[in-house]
PDB file of C-alpha atoms in Angstrom:
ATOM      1  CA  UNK A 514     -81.538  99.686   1.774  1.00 59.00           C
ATOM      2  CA  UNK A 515     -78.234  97.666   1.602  1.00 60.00           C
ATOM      3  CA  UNK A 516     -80.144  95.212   3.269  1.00 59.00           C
ATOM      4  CA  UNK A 517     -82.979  95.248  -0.057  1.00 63.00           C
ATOM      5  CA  UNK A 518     -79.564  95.331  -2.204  1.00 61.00           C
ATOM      6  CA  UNK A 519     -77.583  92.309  -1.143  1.00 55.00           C
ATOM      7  CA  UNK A 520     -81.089  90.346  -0.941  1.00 62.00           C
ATOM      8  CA  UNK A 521     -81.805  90.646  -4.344  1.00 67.00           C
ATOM      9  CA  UNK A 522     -77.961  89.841  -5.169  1.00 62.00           C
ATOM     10  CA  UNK A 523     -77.195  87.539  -8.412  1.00 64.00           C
ATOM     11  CA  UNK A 524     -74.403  86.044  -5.927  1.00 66.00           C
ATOM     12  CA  UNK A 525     -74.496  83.280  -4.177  1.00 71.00           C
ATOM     13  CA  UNK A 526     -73.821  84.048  -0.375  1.00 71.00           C
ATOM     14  CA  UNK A 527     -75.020  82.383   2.851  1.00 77.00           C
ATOM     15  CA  UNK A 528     -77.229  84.807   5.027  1.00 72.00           C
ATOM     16  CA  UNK A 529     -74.574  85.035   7.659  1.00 77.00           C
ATOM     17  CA  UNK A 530     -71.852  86.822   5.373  1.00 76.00           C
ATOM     18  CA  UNK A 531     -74.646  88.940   4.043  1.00 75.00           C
ATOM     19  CA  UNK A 532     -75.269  90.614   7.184  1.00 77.00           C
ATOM     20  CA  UNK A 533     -71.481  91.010   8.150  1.00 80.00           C
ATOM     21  CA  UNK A 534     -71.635  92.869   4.559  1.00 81.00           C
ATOM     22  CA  UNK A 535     -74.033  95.112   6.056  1.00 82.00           C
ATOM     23  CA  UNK A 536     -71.903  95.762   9.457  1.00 85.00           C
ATOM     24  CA  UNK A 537     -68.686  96.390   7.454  1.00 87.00           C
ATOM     25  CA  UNK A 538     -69.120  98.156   4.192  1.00 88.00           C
ATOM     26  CA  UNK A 539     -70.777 101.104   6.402  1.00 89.00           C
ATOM     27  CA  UNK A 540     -67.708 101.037   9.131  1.00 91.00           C
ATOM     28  CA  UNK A 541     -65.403 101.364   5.900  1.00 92.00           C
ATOM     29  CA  UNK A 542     -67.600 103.685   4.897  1.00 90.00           C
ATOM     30  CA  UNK A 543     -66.876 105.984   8.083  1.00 92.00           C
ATOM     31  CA  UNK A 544     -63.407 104.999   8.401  1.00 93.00           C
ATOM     32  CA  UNK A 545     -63.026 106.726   4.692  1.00 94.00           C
ATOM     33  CA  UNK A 546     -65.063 109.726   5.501  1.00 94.00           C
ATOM     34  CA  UNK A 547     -64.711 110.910   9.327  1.00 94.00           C
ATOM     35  CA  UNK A 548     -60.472 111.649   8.304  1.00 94.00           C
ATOM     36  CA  UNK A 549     -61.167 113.328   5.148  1.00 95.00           C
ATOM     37  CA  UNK A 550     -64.215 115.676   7.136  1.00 95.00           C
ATOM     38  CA  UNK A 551     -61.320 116.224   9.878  1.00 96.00           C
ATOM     39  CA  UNK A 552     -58.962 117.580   7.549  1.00 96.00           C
ATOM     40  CA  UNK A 553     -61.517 119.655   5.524  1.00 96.00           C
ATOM     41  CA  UNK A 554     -62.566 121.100   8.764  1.00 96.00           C
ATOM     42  CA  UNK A 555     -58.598 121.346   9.802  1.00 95.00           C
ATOM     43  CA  UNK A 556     -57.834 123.489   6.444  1.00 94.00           C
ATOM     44  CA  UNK A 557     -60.992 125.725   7.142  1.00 96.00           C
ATOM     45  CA  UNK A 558     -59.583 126.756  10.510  1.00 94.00           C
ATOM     46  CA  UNK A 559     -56.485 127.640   9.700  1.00 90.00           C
ATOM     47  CA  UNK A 560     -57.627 129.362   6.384  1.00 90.00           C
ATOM     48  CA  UNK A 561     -60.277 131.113   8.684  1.00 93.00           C
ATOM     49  CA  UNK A 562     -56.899 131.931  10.999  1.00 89.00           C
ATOM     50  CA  UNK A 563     -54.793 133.386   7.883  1.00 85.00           C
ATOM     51  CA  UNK A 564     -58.029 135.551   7.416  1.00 90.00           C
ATOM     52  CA  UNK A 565     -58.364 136.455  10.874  1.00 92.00           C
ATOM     53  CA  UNK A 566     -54.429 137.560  10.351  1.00 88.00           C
ATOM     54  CA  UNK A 567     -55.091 140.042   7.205  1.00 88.00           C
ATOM     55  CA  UNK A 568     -57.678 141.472   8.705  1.00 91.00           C
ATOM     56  CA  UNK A 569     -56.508 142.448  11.874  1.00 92.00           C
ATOM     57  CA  UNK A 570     -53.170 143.878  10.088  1.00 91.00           C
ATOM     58  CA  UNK A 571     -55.218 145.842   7.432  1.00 92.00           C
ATOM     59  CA  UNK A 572     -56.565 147.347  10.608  1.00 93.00           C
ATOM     60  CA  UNK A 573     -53.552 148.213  12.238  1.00 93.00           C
ATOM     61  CA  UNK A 574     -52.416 150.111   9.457  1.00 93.00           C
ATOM     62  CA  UNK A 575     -49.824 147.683   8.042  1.00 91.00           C
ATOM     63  CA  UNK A 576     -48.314 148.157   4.691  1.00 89.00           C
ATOM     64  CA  UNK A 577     -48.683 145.885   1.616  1.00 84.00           C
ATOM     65  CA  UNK A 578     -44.457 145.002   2.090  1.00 89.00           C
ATOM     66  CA  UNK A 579     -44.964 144.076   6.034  1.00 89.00           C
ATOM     67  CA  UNK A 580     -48.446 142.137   4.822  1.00 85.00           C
ATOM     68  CA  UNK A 581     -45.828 140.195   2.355  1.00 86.00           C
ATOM     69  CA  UNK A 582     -43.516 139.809   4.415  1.00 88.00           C
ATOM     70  CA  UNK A 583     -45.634 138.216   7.356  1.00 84.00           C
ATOM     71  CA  UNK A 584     -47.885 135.917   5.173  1.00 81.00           C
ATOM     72  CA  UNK A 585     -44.519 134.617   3.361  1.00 84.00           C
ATOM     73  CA  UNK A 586     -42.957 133.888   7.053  1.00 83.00           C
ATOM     74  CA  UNK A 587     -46.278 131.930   8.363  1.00 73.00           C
ATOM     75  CA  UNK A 588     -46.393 130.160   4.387  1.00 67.00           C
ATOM     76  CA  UNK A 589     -42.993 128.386   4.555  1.00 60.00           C
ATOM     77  CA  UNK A 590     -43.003 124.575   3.747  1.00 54.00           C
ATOM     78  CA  UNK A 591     -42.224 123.679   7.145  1.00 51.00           C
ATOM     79  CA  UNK A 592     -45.397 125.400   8.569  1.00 51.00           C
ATOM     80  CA  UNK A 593     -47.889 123.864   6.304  1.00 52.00           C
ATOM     81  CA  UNK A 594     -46.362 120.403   7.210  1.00 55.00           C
ATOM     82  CA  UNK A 595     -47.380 120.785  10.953  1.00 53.00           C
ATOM     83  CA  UNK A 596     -49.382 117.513  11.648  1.00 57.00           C
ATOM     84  CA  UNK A 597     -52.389 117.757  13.916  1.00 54.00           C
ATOM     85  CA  UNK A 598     -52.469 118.951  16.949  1.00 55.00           C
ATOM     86  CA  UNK A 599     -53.997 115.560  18.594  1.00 51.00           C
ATOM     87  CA  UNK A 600     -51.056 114.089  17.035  1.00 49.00           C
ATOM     88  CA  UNK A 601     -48.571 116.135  18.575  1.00 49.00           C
ATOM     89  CA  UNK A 602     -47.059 114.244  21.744  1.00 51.00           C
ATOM     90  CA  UNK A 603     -48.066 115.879  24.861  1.00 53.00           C
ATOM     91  CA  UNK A 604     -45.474 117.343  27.361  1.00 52.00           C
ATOM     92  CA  UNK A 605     -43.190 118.707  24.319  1.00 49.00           C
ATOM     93  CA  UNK A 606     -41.229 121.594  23.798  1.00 51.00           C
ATOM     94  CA  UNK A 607     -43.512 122.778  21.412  1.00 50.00           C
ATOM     95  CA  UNK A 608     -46.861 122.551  23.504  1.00 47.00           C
ATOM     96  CA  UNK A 609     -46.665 123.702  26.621  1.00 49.00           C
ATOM     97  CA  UNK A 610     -50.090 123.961  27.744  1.00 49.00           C
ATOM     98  CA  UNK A 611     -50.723 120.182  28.299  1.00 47.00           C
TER      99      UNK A 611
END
């Protein structure tokens, strides 16, 4: 389809950069893309988390002060800045587990 597109082109190109155009725009494409999909999917897990959270303290009996007070300790600036976890450097005081 891009192909059809740049062959029927009212500018002048030489074949050669025509097919690079049809290797690149589609890598720029995916380099646009695959980071916004990652942090949609990033967001959905940690709202599915916060969910998880409220739940499981509605169950326990909680009241609507300690459900306050907990969502307003995990909601501070500094926790929504976390970056991602792949990005985190391994071996830190932070993450153990690696």
């Amino acid at each position: 389809m891009l192909g059809d597109f740049l062959a029927q082109s009212p500018f002048p190109m030489s074949p050669d950069a025509k097919q690079s155009l049809v290797f690149v725009i589609p890598l720029i494409t995916l380099a646009i893309v695959v980071p916004l999909l990652v942090r949609m999917w990033y967001s959905m897990k940690i709202k599915q988390w916060e969910m998880s959270l409220k739940h499981t303290m509605l169950e326990r009996g909680m009241s609507v002060e300690e459900i306050k007070a907990v969502l307003e300790a995990t909601s501070s600036k500094h926790s929504r800045n976390v970056p991602f976890p792949m990005a985190a450097a391994c071996g830190s005081k932070r993450d153990e587990a690696c």
